[in-house]
Amino acid sequence: MERYDVIIIGAGLSGIGAACQLRRRLPDQRFLILEARHAIGGTWDLFRYPGIRSDSDMHTLSYSFRPWRAAEAIADGPAIRAYIEETAREEGVAEHIRFGHRVTAAGWSSAESGWTLTIEREGAAPVSLACDWLHACTGYYSYDRAHRPAFAGEEAFAGTIVHPQFWPERLDYAGRRIAVIGSGATAVTLVPALARTAAHVTMVQRSPSYVVSRPARDRIADRLRKVLPERAAYAATRWKNVLLGQFFYRLARRRPRAVARRLIAMVRHELGAGYDVATHFTPRYDPWDQRLCLVPDGDLFAALRDGRASVATGTIDRLTRDGLLLLDGTHVEAEIVVTATGLDILLFGGLALSRNGTIIDPARSLQYKGMMLSDVPNFSFAFGYTNASWTLKADLVAAYLCRLRRTMRRRGAVSATPRVRLGSVTEVPFADLSSGYIRRALSSLPRQGHRRPWRLNQNYALDVLALRFGSVAEAVEFGADRSGTRMKR
Ligand SMILES: Cc1cc2nc3c(=O)[nH]c(=O)nc-3n(C[C@H](O)[C@H](O)[C@H](O)COP(=O)(O)OP(=O)(O)OC[C@H]3O[C@@H](n4cnc5c(N)ncnc54)[C@H](O)[C@@H]3O)c2cc1C
């Protein structure tokens, strides 16, 4: 069986980033990326709905080692996909990807100090590969299923129902009336994009979210680019955005009422005194209990002001022949219904993990530094922040993985396993967001502890200290190479 030093699962933003860091920092490690799909990019290749774009700034969503050069700080899906692809080619990792390889199971053997992966291939027999270290960059949701509640009366509806995750390439919506069900990031992105050519778009939401306008271009970044060398300007912009984001997050957690009032006043300013902001844009929760929805240059508000789009807030009773009916009797006419109802959270891409033949249930493990699991040897994963750009964390994790591999080599160790002392840590849930998709998934996610290194920081600056400078030996048991033949590289 072919054996590698490191196998990375997933060729999305995290997997490509991790491979680049591995190549740069540990060039002698033999690695492979296994990707179920036939493309690089993950999320940014899968999602094709109109208007698809980042809602965090590209200076923090792009890699620390490769500056974001485009003028826009909020980029569309194809631009992000191109950035990931170019990075993979320029850094020489593209040729290490095996496409059409879906990893279904990974079994750890203590005797062999390694993982054996079971891999399904389209139109070919399954194959097995072995590795010393497994790094899961599988994202956090199912690529095959989306969260899609059933609505009464769907069979009566004469139009088309689409989910943004599976947007039909040829869907012609110009001149049509569209209802977008949802109030999250996807809905607020879709509404202005569809409204450019549709007859009318109605955003149908059960309850409102916080929606905040931000400039699509970062003027400070533009200025820094003029006066500093490219890398210095990029680093400065990245830190500026990290610190501003953290400042705002902390302010929102400390003074939720004041921040809520300010956010709602900003919406009122956008939409004018005559608009019913209380009904449509005043959430029932505090800012950052759920993610804020950011709209570049207020594009959603512009569509609402122009009358090309509108919002209906209420519970859907059922779909009718020509639209949908809310419980309060409002009828929303629609020929196309878009169910922007969310993702189906899936940990490690559905991978079945086992150790010496015994199934590992990640929900019974404690997460370690947001990147490993207690009692699971030589296994790491990339899971981004809920309150900042995903890549900030994925980048730190990849660099930490390289440090850890180097330490293992120095110690002559063949395994590294986070170990928690029984009774020494109080368990708390993995994420503190109250969003539906998080609540639905909590029971399948690992737990976190009340203290370091079992606590999730959700804070880039603290993670820089923990992952870049903290000890890699903290609460880790290193396994010795008894045969004396491994970890020579
Ligand atoms: C619509 C949308 C918008 C988003 N916008 C932002 C944003 O603005 N800012 C932000 O920070 N985050 C955002 N996110 C979160 C986003 O997922 C991350 O930004 C980032 O793309 C995650 O990268 P990833 O490589 O970790 O995972 P993904 O992009 O999900 O890539 C995972 C890859 O792993 C592959 N894979 C999964 N399981 C297996 C398996 N078992 N075997 C083989 N291959 C497998 C998949 O096919 C995929 O290619 C958004 C998410 C969505 C859905």
PDB file of C-alpha atoms in Angstrom, residues 7-11 14 34-36 101-107 115 117-119 133-145 344-355 359-384 390 397 418 430 441-447 456:
ATOM      1  CA  ILE A   7      -2.501  13.110   3.646  1.00  0.00           C
ATOM      2  CA  ILE A   8      -4.727  16.152   3.434  1.00  0.00           C
ATOM      3  CA  ILE A   9      -8.415  15.591   2.714  1.00  0.00           C
ATOM      4  CA  GLY A  10      -9.988  18.392   0.648  1.00  0.00           C
ATOM      5  CA  ALA A  11      -8.694  20.792  -2.006  1.00  0.00           C
ATOM      6  CA  SER A  14      -7.897  25.111   3.815  1.00  0.00           C
ATOM      7  CA  LEU A  34      -7.430  13.682  -1.755  1.00  0.00           C
ATOM      8  CA  GLU A  35     -10.423  15.549  -3.178  1.00  0.00           C
ATOM      9  CA  ALA A  36     -13.869  14.015  -3.708  1.00  0.00           C
ATOM     10  CA  HIS A 101     -11.180  10.443  -4.410  1.00  0.00           C
ATOM     11  CA  ARG A 102     -13.708  10.469  -1.576  1.00  0.00           C
ATOM     12  CA  VAL A 103     -12.302   9.311   1.748  1.00  0.00           C
ATOM     13  CA  THR A 104     -14.997   7.361   3.565  1.00  0.00           C
ATOM     14  CA  ALA A 105     -13.049   5.859   6.466  1.00  0.00           C
ATOM     15  CA  ALA A 106      -9.756   6.282   8.287  1.00  0.00           C
ATOM     16  CA  GLY A 107      -8.472   3.691  10.721  1.00  0.00           C
ATOM     17  CA  TRP A 115      -3.696   5.663   9.292  1.00  0.00           C
ATOM     18  CA  LEU A 117      -7.731   5.356   4.451  1.00  0.00           C
ATOM     19  CA  THR A 118     -10.600   3.798   2.547  1.00  0.00           C
ATOM     20  CA  ILE A 119     -11.237   5.797  -0.603  1.00  0.00           C
ATOM     21  CA  TRP A 133      -0.550  12.027   9.685  1.00  0.00           C
ATOM     22  CA  LEU A 134      -4.090  12.839   8.542  1.00  0.00           C
ATOM     23  CA  HIS A 135      -5.226  16.456   8.138  1.00  0.00           C
ATOM     24  CA  ALA A 136      -8.954  16.914   7.460  1.00  0.00           C
ATOM     25  CA  CYS A 137      -9.721  20.051   5.433  1.00  0.00           C
ATOM     26  CA  THR A 138     -13.217  18.923   4.570  1.00  0.00           C
ATOM     27  CA  GLY A 139     -15.111  22.100   5.421  1.00  0.00           C
ATOM     28  CA  TYR A 140     -18.113  21.899   7.727  1.00  0.00           C
ATOM     29  CA  TYR A 141     -21.148  20.954   5.693  1.00  0.00           C
ATOM     30  CA  SER A 142     -22.452  18.240   3.399  1.00  0.00           C
ATOM     31  CA  TYR A 143     -21.770  18.789  -0.287  1.00  0.00           C
ATOM     32  CA  ASP A 144     -24.526  16.337  -1.238  1.00  0.00           C
ATOM     33  CA  ARG A 145     -27.371  17.541   0.988  1.00  0.00           C
ATOM     34  CA  ASP A 344     -26.432  20.612   6.544  1.00  0.00           C
ATOM     35  CA  ILE A 345     -23.480  20.578   8.934  1.00  0.00           C
ATOM     36  CA  LEU A 346     -21.234  17.558   8.459  1.00  0.00           C
ATOM     37  CA  LEU A 347     -18.058  16.976  10.416  1.00  0.00           C
ATOM     38  CA  PHE A 348     -14.907  15.786   8.590  1.00  0.00           C
ATOM     39  CA  GLY A 349     -16.805  15.230   5.343  1.00  0.00           C
ATOM     40  CA  GLY A 350     -18.645  12.228   6.787  1.00  0.00           C
ATOM     41  CA  LEU A 351     -15.373  10.392   7.442  1.00  0.00           C
ATOM     42  CA  ALA A 352     -15.726   7.346   9.759  1.00  0.00           C
ATOM     43  CA  LEU A 353     -12.763   7.438  12.155  1.00  0.00           C
ATOM     44  CA  SER A 354     -11.574   4.414  14.120  1.00  0.00           C
ATOM     45  CA  ARG A 355      -8.660   3.514  16.361  1.00  0.00           C
ATOM     46  CA  ILE A 359     -15.134   3.588  16.138  1.00  0.00           C
ATOM     47  CA  ILE A 360     -14.187   7.106  17.290  1.00  0.00           C
ATOM     48  CA  ASP A 361     -17.144   9.384  18.033  1.00  0.00           C
ATOM     49  CA  PRO A 362     -15.808  12.969  17.722  1.00  0.00           C
ATOM     50  CA  ALA A 363     -18.723  14.208  19.853  1.00  0.00           C
ATOM     51  CA  ARG A 364     -17.182  12.333  22.806  1.00  0.00           C
ATOM     52  CA  SER A 365     -13.806  13.995  22.315  1.00  0.00           C
ATOM     53  CA  LEU A 366     -12.567  17.342  23.516  1.00  0.00           C
ATOM     54  CA  GLN A 367     -11.189  19.623  20.863  1.00  0.00           C
ATOM     55  CA  TYR A 368      -7.545  20.596  21.359  1.00  0.00           C
ATOM     56  CA  LYS A 369      -6.452  24.121  20.260  1.00  0.00           C
ATOM     57  CA  GLY A 370      -9.275  24.075  17.699  1.00  0.00           C
ATOM     58  CA  MET A 371      -7.355  21.591  15.532  1.00  0.00           C
ATOM     59  CA  MET A 372      -7.034  18.130  17.146  1.00  0.00           C
ATOM     60  CA  LEU A 373      -9.143  15.730  19.202  1.00  0.00           C
ATOM     61  CA  SER A 374      -8.375  14.266  22.609  1.00  0.00           C
ATOM     62  CA  ASP A 375      -7.134  10.672  22.430  1.00  0.00           C
ATOM     63  CA  VAL A 376      -6.958  10.682  18.622  1.00  0.00           C
ATOM     64  CA  PRO A 377      -3.337  10.334  17.451  1.00  0.00           C
ATOM     65  CA  ASN A 378      -1.823  12.071  14.411  1.00  0.00           C
ATOM     66  CA  PHE A 379      -5.074  13.683  13.341  1.00  0.00           C
ATOM     67  CA  SER A 380      -5.771  17.378  12.815  1.00  0.00           C
ATOM     68  CA  PHE A 381      -8.460  19.442  11.145  1.00  0.00           C
ATOM     69  CA  ALA A 382      -9.091  22.958   9.832  1.00  0.00           C
ATOM     70  CA  PHE A 383     -12.167  24.627  11.263  1.00  0.00           C
ATOM     71  CA  GLY A 384     -12.419  28.393  10.929  1.00  0.00           C
ATOM     72  CA  TRP A 390     -12.060  31.119   8.166  1.00  0.00           C
ATOM     73  CA  VAL A 397      -3.395  25.412  12.109  1.00  0.00           C
ATOM     74  CA  PRO A 418      -3.648  15.179  22.976  1.00  0.00           C
ATOM     75  CA  PHE A 430     -18.236  23.654  20.707  1.00  0.00           C
ATOM     76  CA  ALA A 441     -25.374  20.155  14.690  1.00  0.00           C
ATOM     77  CA  LEU A 442     -24.177  20.684  18.275  1.00  0.00           C
ATOM     78  CA  SER A 443     -24.728  17.084  19.391  1.00  0.00           C
ATOM     79  CA  SER A 444     -22.420  15.794  16.631  1.00  0.00           C
ATOM     80  CA  LEU A 445     -19.586  18.279  17.255  1.00  0.00           C
ATOM     81  CA  PRO A 446     -16.656  17.785  19.624  1.00  0.00           C
ATOM     82  CA  ARG A 447     -16.879  19.478  23.026  1.00  0.00           C
ATOM     83  CA  LEU A 456     -11.729  27.417  21.615  1.00  0.00           C
TER      84      LEU A 456
END
